[in-house]
CSV table of C-alpha atoms in Angstrom, one decimal:
chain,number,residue,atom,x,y,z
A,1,UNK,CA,97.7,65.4,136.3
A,2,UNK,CA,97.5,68.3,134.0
A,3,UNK,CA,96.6,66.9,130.4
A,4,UNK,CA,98.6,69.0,127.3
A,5,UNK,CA,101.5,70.3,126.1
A,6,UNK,CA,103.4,73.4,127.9
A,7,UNK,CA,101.8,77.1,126.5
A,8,UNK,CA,104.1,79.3,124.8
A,9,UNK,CA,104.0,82.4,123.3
A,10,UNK,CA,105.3,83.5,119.4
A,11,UNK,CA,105.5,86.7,118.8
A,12,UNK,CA,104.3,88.6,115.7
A,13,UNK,CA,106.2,91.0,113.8
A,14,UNK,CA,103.4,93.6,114.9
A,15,UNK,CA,104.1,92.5,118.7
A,16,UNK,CA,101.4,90.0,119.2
A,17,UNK,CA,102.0,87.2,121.6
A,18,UNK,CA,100.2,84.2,119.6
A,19,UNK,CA,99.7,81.3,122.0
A,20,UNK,CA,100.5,77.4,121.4
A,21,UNK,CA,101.8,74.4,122.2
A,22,UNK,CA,103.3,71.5,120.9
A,23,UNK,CA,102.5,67.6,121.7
A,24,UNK,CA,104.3,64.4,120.6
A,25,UNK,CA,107.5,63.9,118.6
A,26,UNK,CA,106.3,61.8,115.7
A,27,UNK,CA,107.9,62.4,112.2
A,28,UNK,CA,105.0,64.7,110.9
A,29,UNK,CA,104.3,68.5,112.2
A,30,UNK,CA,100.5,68.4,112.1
A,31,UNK,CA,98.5,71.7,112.6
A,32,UNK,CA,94.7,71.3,114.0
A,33,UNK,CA,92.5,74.0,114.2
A,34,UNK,CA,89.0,73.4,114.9
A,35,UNK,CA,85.9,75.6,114.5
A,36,UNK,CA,84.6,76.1,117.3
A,37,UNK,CA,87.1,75.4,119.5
A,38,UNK,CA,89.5,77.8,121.4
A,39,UNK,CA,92.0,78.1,124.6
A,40,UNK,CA,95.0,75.9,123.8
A,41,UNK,CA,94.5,75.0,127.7
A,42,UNK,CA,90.9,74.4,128.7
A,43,UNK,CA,90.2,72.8,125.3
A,44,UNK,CA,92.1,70.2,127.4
A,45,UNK,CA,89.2,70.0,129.9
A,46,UNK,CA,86.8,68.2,127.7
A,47,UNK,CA,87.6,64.3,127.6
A,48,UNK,CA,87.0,64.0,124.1
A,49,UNK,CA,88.8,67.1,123.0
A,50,UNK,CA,91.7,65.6,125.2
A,51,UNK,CA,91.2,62.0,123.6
A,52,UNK,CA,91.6,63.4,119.9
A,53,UNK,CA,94.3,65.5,120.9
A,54,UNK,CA,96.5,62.6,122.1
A,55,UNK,CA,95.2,60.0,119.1
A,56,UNK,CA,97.1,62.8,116.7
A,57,UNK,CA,100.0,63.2,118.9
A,58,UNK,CA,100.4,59.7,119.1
A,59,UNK,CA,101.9,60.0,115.0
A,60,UNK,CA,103.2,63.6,115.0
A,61,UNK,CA,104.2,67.0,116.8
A,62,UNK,CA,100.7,67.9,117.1
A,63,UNK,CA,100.3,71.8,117.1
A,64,UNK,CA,97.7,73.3,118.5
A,65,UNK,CA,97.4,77.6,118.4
A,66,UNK,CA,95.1,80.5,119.9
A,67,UNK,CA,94.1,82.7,117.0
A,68,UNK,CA,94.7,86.5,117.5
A,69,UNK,CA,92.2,87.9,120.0
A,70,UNK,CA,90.8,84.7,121.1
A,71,UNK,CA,91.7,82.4,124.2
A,72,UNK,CA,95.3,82.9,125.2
A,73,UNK,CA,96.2,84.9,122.2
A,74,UNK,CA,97.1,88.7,122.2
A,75,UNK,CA,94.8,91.0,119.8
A,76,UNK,CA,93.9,94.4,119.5
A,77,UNK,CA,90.7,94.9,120.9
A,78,UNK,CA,89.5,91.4,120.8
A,79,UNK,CA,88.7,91.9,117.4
A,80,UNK,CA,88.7,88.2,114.5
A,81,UNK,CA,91.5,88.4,112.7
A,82,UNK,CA,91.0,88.3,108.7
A,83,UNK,CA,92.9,85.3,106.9
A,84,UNK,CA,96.2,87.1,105.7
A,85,UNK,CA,96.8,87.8,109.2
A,86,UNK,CA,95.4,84.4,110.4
A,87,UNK,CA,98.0,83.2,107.5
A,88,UNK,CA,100.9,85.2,109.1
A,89,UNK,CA,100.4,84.4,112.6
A,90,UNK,CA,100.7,80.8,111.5
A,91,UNK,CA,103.6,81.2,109.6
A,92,UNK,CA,105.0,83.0,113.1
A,93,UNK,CA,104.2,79.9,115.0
A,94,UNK,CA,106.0,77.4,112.4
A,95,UNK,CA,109.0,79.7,112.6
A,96,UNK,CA,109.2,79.9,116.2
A,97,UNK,CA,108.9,76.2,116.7
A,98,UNK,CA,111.3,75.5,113.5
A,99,UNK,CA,108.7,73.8,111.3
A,100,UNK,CA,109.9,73.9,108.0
A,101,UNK,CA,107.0,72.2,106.7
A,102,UNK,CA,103.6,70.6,108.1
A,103,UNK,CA,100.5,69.3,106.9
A,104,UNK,CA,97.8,71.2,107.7
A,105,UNK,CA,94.2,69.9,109.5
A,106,UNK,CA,91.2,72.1,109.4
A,107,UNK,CA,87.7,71.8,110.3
A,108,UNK,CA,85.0,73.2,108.2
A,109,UNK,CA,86.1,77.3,107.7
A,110,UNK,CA,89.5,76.6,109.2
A,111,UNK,CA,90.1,74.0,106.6
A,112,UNK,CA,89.3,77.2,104.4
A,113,UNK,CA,91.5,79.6,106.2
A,114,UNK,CA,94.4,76.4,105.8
A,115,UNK,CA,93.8,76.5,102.0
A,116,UNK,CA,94.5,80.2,102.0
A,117,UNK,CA,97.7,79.1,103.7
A,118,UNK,CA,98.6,76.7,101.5
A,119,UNK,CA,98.6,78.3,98.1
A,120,UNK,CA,100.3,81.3,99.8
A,121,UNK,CA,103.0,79.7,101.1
A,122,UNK,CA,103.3,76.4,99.3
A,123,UNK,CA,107.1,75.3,100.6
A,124,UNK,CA,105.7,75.1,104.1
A,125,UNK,CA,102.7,72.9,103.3
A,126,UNK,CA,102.9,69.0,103.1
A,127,UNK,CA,99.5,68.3,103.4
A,128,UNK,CA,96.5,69.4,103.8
A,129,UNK,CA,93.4,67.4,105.4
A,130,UNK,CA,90.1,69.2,105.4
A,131,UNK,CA,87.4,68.0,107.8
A,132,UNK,CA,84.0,69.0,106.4
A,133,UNK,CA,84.7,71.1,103.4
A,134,UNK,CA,83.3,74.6,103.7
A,135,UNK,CA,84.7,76.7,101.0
A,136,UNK,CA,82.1,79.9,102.1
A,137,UNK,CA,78.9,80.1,104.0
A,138,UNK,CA,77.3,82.7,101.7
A,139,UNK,CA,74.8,81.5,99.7
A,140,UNK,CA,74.4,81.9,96.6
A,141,UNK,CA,72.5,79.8,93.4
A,142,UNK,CA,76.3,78.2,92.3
A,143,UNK,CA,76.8,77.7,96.5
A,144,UNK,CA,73.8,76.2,97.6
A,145,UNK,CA,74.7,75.2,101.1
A,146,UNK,CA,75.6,78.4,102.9
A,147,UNK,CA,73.3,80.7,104.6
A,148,UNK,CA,71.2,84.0,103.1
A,149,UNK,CA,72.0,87.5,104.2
A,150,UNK,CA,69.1,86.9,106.7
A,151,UNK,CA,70.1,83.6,108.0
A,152,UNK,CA,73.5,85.5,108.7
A,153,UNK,CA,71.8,87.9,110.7
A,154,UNK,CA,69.9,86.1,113.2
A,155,UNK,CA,73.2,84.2,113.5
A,156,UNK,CA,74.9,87.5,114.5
A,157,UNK,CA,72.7,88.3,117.0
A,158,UNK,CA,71.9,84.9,118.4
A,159,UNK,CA,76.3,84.3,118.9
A,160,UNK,CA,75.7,88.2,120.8
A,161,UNK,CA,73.5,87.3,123.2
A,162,UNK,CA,74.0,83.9,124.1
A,163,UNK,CA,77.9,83.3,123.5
A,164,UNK,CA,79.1,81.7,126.9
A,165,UNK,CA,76.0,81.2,128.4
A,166,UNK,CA,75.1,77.4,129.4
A,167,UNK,CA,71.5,77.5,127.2
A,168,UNK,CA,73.6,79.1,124.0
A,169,UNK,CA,75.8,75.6,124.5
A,170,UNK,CA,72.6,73.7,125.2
A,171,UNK,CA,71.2,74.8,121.8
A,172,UNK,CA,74.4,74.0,120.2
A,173,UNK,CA,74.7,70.6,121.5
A,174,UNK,CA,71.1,69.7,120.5
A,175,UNK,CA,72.4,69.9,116.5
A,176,UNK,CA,75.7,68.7,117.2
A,177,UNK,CA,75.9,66.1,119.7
A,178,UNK,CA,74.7,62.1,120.0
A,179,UNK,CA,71.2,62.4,121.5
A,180,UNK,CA,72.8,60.7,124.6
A,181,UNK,CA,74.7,63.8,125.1
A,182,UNK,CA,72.6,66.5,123.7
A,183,UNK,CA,70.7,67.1,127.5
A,184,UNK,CA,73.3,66.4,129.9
A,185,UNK,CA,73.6,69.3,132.4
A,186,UNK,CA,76.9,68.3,132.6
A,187,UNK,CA,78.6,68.4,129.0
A,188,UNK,CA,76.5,71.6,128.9
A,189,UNK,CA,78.1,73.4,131.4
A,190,UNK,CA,81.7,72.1,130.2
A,191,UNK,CA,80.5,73.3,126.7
A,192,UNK,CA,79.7,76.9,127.8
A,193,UNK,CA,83.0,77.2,129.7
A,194,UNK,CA,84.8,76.6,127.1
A,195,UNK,CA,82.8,78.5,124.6
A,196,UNK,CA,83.3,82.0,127.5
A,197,UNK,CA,87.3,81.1,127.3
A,198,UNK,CA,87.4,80.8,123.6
A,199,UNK,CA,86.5,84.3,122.9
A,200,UNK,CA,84.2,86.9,124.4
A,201,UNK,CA,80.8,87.7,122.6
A,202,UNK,CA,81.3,90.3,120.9
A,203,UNK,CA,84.5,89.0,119.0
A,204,UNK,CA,82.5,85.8,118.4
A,205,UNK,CA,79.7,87.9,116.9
A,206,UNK,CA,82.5,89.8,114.5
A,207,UNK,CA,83.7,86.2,113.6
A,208,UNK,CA,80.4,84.6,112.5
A,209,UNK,CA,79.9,88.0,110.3
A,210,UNK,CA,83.3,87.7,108.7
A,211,UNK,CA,82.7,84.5,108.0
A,212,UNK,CA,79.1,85.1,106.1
A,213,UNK,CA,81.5,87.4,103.9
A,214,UNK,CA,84.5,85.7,103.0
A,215,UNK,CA,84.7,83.2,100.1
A,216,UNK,CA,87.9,80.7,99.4
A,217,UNK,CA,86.7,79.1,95.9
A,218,UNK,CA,88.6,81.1,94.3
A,219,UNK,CA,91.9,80.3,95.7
A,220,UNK,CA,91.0,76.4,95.5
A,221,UNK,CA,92.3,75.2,92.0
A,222,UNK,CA,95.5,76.8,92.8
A,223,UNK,CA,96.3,74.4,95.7
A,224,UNK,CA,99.1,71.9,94.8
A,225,UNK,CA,99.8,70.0,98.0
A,226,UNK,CA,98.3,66.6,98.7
A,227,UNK,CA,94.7,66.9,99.9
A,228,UNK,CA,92.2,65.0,101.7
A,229,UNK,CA,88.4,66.1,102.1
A,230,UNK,CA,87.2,64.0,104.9
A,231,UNK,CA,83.2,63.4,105.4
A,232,UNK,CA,80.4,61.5,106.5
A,233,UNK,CA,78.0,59.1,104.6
A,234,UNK,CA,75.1,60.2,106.7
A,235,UNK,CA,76.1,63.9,106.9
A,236,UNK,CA,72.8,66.4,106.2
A,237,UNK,CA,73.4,67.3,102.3
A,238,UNK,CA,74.9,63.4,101.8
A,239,UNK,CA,78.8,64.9,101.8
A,240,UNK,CA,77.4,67.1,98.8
A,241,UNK,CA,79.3,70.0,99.8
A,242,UNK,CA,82.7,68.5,100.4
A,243,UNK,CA,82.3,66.8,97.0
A,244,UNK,CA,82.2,70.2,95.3
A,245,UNK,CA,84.8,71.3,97.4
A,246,UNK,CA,86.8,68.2,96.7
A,247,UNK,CA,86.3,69.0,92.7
A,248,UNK,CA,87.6,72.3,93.3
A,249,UNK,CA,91.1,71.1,94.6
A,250,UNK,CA,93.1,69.6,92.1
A,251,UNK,CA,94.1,65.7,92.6
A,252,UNK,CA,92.2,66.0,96.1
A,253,UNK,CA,90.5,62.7,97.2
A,254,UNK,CA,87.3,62.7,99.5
A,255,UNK,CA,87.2,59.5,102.3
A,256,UNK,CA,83.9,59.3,103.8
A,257,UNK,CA,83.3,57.8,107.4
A,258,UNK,CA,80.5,55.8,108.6
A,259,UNK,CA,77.7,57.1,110.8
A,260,UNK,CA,76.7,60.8,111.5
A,261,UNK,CA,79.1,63.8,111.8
A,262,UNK,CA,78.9,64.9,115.4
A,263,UNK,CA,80.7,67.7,116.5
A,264,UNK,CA,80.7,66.8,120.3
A,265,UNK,CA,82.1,64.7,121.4
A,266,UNK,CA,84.1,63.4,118.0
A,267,UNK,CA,82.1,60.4,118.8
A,268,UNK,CA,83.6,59.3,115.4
A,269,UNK,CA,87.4,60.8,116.6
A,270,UNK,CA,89.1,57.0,116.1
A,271,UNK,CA,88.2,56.8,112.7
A,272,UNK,CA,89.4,60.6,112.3
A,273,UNK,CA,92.3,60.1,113.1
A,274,UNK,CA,93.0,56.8,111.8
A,275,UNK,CA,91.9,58.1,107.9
A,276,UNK,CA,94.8,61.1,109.1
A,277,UNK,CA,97.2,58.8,110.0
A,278,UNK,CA,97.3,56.7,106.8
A,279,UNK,CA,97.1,59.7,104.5
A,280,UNK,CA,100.2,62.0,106.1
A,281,UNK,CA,101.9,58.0,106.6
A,282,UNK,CA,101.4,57.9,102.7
A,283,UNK,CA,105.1,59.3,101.2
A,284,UNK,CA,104.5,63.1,99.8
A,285,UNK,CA,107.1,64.3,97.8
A,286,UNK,CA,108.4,67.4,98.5
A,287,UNK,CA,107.8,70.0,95.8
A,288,UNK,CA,109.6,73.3,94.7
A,289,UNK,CA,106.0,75.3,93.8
A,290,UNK,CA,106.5,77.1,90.7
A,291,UNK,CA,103.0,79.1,91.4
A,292,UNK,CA,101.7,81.0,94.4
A,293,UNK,CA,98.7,82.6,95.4
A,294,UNK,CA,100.4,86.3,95.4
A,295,UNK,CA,98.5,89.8,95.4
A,296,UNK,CA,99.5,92.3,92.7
A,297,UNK,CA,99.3,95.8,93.0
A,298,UNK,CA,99.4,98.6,90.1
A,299,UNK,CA,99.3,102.3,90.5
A,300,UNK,CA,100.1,105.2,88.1
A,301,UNK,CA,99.8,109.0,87.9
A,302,UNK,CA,96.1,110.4,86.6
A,303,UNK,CA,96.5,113.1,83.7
A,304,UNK,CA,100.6,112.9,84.4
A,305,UNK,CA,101.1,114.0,80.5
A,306,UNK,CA,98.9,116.9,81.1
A,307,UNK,CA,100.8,118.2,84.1
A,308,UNK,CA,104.0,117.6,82.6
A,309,UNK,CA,102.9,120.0,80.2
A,310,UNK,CA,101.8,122.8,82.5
A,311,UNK,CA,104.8,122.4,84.8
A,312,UNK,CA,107.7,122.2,82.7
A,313,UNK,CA,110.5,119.1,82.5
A,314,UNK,CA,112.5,120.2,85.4
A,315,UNK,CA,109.6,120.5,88.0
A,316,UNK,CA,108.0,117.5,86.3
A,317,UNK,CA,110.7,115.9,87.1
A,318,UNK,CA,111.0,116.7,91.1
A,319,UNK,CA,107.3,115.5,91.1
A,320,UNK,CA,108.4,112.2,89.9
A,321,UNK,CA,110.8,111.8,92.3
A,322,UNK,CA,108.6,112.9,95.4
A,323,UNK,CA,105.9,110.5,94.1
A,324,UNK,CA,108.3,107.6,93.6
A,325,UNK,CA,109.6,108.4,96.9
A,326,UNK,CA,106.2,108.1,98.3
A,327,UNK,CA,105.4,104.5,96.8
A,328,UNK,CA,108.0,103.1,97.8
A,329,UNK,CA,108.1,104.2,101.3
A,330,UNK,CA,104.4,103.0,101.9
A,331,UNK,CA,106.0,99.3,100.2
A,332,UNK,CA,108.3,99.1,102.7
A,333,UNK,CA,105.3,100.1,105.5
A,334,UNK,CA,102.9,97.7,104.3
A,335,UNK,CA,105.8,94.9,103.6
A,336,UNK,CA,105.0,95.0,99.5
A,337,UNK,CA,108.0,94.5,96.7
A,338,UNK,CA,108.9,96.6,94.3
A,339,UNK,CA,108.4,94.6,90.9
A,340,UNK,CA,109.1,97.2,88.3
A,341,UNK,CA,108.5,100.7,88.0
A,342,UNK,CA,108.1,102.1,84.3
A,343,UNK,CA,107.8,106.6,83.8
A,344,UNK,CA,105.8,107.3,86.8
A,345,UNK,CA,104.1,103.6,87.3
A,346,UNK,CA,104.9,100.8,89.9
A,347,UNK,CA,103.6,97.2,89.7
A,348,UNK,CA,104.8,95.6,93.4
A,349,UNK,CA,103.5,92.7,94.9
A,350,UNK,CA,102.2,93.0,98.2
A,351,UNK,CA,102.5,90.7,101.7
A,352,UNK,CA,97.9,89.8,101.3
A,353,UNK,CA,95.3,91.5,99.7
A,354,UNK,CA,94.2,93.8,102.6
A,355,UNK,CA,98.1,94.7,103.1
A,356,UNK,CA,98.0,96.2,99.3
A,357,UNK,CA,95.0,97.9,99.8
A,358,UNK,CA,96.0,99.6,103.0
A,359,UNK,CA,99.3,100.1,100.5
A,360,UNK,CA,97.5,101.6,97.9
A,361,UNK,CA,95.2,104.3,100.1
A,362,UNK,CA,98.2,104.9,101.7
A,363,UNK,CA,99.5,105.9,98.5
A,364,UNK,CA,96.6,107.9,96.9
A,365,UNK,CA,96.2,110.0,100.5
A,366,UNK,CA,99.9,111.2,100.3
A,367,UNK,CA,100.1,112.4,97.1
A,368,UNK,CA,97.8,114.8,97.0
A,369,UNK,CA,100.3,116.7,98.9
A,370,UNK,CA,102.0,116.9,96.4
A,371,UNK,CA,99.1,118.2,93.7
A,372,UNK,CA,98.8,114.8,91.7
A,373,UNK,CA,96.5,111.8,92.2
A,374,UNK,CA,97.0,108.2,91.5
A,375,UNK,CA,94.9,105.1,90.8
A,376,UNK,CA,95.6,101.8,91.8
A,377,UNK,CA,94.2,98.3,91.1
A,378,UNK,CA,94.6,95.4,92.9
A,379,UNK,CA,93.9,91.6,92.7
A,380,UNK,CA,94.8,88.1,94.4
A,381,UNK,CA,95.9,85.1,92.1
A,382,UNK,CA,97.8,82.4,90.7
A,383,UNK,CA,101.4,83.7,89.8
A,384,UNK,CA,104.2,82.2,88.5
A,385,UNK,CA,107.4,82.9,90.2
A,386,UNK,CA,110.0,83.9,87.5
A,387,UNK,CA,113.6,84.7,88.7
A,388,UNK,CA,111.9,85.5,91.7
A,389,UNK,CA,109.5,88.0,90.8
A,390,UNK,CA,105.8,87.2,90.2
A,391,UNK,CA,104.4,87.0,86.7
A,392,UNK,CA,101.2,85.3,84.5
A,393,UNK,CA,97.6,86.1,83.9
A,394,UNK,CA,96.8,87.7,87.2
A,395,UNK,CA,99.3,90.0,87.0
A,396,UNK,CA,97.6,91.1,84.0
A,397,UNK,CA,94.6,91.1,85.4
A,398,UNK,CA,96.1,93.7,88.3
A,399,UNK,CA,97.1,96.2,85.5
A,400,UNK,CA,93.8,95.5,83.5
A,401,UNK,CA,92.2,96.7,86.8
A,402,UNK,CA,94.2,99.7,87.2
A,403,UNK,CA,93.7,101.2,84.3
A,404,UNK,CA,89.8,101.3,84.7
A,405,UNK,CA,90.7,103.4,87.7
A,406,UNK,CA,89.5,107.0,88.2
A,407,UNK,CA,91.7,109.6,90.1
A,408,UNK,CA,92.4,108.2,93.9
A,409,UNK,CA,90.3,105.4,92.9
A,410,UNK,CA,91.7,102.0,94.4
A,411,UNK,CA,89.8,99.0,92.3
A,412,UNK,CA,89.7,95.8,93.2
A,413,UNK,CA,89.1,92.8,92.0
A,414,UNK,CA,86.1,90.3,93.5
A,415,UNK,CA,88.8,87.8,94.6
A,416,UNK,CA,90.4,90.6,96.8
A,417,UNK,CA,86.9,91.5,98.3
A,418,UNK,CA,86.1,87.6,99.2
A,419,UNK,CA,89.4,87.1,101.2
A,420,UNK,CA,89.5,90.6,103.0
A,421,UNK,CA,86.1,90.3,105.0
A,422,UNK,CA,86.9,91.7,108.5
A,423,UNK,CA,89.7,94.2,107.1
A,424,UNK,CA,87.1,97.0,108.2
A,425,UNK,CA,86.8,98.3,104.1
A,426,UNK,CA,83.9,99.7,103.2
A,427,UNK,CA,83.6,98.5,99.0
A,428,UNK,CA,81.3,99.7,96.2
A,429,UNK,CA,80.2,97.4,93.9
A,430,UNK,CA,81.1,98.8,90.4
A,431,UNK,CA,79.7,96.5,88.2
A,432,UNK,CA,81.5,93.6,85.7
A,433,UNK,CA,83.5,94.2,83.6
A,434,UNK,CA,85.1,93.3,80.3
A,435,UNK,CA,89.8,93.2,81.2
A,436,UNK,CA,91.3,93.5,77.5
A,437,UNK,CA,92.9,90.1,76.6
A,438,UNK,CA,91.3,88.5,79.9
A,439,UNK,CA,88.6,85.8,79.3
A,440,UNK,CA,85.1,86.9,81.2
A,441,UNK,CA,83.8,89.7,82.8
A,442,UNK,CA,85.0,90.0,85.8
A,443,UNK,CA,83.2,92.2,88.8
A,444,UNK,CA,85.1,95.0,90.6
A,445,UNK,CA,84.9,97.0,93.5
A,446,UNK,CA,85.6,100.4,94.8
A,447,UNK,CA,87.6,100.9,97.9
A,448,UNK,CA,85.8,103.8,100.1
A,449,UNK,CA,88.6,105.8,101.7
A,450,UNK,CA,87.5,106.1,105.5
């Protein structure tokens, strides 16, 4: 009998088929996405996989999706999707399958990539459970557990050459499996089919590098759903980095299980899902979100008192309109909002961070054409939603940015660089610096036009 749910495709507005299913009819929409896990078909294959998939469904409509350009899932050029398309694909799926809200279940850096998700669109989130807090996996001396720039590397290269391949599995049993399991032939060979329908080597290679550069801690204190760090008493660093992840998140509470945290088979997958189960069973209110995690975007005219002066009013004028033409066609390209435009500056909101800086490039290309140049500044933050625009201290920020701008320049802030890794920009570091009337320094980056 075949185990799972029927596949079905959601389309993207770009024309991507994302693949899913859905299993069980409880009360709760429950999104899992594991780690290192893939193929919303042969996932099924492995008993224990299989086993953990039907404890959740037993409580909810377990949903279970292909990310773009992995197993089932459409993608251009089997490249990893970065996290505000990851987010959007998501939000494709709910739609499709009329999920108006879910709680979300992530291990490790998918737990990350659901905390993105949350704070951006906090009306669709319930919940959120986070197996193994991993906030990034870039070290650094205030993020002790994540790996150096050379550690990253060999990673990189070891995912190249051995994704798929039954002694790559082998390897990765041996520090993730019960030492009754860690040599069979057997699991091994189920292991590496899995890993070769997951995604090819070369996309797993590009998703272990996007990873060693993307950093949620940022985005953490502005969660406001319900959340749950789950851990492990005997885990390597004694839970210590899901505790700091846990005291990122405010109100999140951390549960940790008995024994060790294997990763295969779930050997601990009952007492997974049981801690699950009593915390979406728990009543959540539902919450109108007065805040989001939103991505402002300034640009204005370099020197535009200076040409005034040497065109005259009338052609000034025609400028003006050409370049506000320009704007706000490459909004409506790259899905931003118009927020308010004062003399011959806009301050719009855009659909993710790597959206407003494909925006903003867009922008400062074009208008050379018509002899002026912009600068633009960009960051991603807590915003307050006022009569349905965004407002508050990163919107500030955003303008603070902007105005440090040099002609074509597109600035950024470092919260914008953490959550674009795998957008394909190329960023110069330009220092810290002091915003006016913005506790902090705050370090910025230059986007390189291509």
């Amino acid at each position: 009998m075949t185990r799972g749910g029927e596949t079905r495709y959601a389309t993207t507005k770009d024309g991507v088929s994302i693949a899913y299913q859905t299993i069980g009819e409880g009360p709760v929409d429950l999104v899992l996405e594991l780690e290192n896990w893939g193929n919303v078909e042969v996932m099924w294959e492995l008993d224990a996989l299989a086993d953990l998939f039907e404890r959740l469904s037993s409580f909810s409509r377990l949903i279970l999706h292909d990310r773009r350009g992995t197993g089932l899932s459409g993608g251009r050029g089997g490249s990893f999707p970065n996290l505000e398309t990851r987010a959007r694909d998501l939000l494709t799926v709910l739609d499709t399958i009329r999920s108006s809200r879910a709680t979300l279940l992530g291990e490790r850096t998918t737990g990350a990539a659901f905390a993105v998700f949350a704070a951006t669109y906090p009306d669709r989130v319930s919940a959120l459970v986070w197996l193994e807090g991993v906030a990034t996996r870039r070290w650094s001396p205030e993020y002790p557990w994540g790996l150096t720039p050379d550690e990253h590397r060999q990673d990189v290269l070891q995912t190249r050459e051995g994704m798929g391949s039954r002694e790559f599995a082998g390897d990765w049993l041996s520090a993730g499996a019960p030492p009754d399991l860690a040599g069979d032939e057997q699991v091994q060979a189920v292991v590496a089919r899995l890993d070769r329908h997951f995604m090819a080597p070369s996309t797993a290679a590009e998703w272990v590098s996007v990873e060693s550069e993307t950093d949620v801690a940022a985005v953490l204190p502005l969660l406001r759903c319900p959340t749950l760090v789950l851990d492990h008493e005997q885990s390597s660093s004694g839970a210590a980095e899901s505790r700091h992840v846990q005291s990122l998140i405010p109100g999140a509470e951390l549960a940790l299980l008995s024994g060790k945290p294997y990763k295969v088979p779930f050997d601990n997958r009952a007492a997974i899902t049981d801690s699950v189960h009593r915390f979406v069973a728990r009543e959540h209110p539902a919450e109108v979100s007065e805040t989001v995690l939103g991505t402002v975007l300034f640009t204005d005219i370099v020197a535009s008192t200076e040409r005034l002066a040497a065109l005259g009013d009338s052609a000034w004028a025609d400028v003006v309109r050409r370049h506000h033409a320009i704007v706000r066609e490459a909004l409506e390209r790259w899905q931003g909002v118009e927020n308010d435009t004062a003399g011959d500056g806009f301050y719009a909101t855009v659909d993710g961070p790597a959206r407003a800086i494909r925006c903003a490039l867009d922008v400062a290309h074009l208008v050379r054409d018509i002899g002026i140049e912009i600068r633009a500044g960009i960051h991603t933050g807590e915003c307050q939603l006022v009569d349905g625009k965004h407002a508050g201290l990163a919107v500030t920020i955003g303008a603070r940015i902007a105005a440090l701008a040099g002609p074509s320049d597109v600035l950024v802030s470092r919260t914008v660089r953490d959550l674009t890794a795998g957008s394909g920009f190329s960023l110069e570091d330009r220092g810290e610096h002091e915003l006016k009337g913005v506790p902090n320094r705050w370090q910025l980056y230059r986007v390189k036009a291509a």
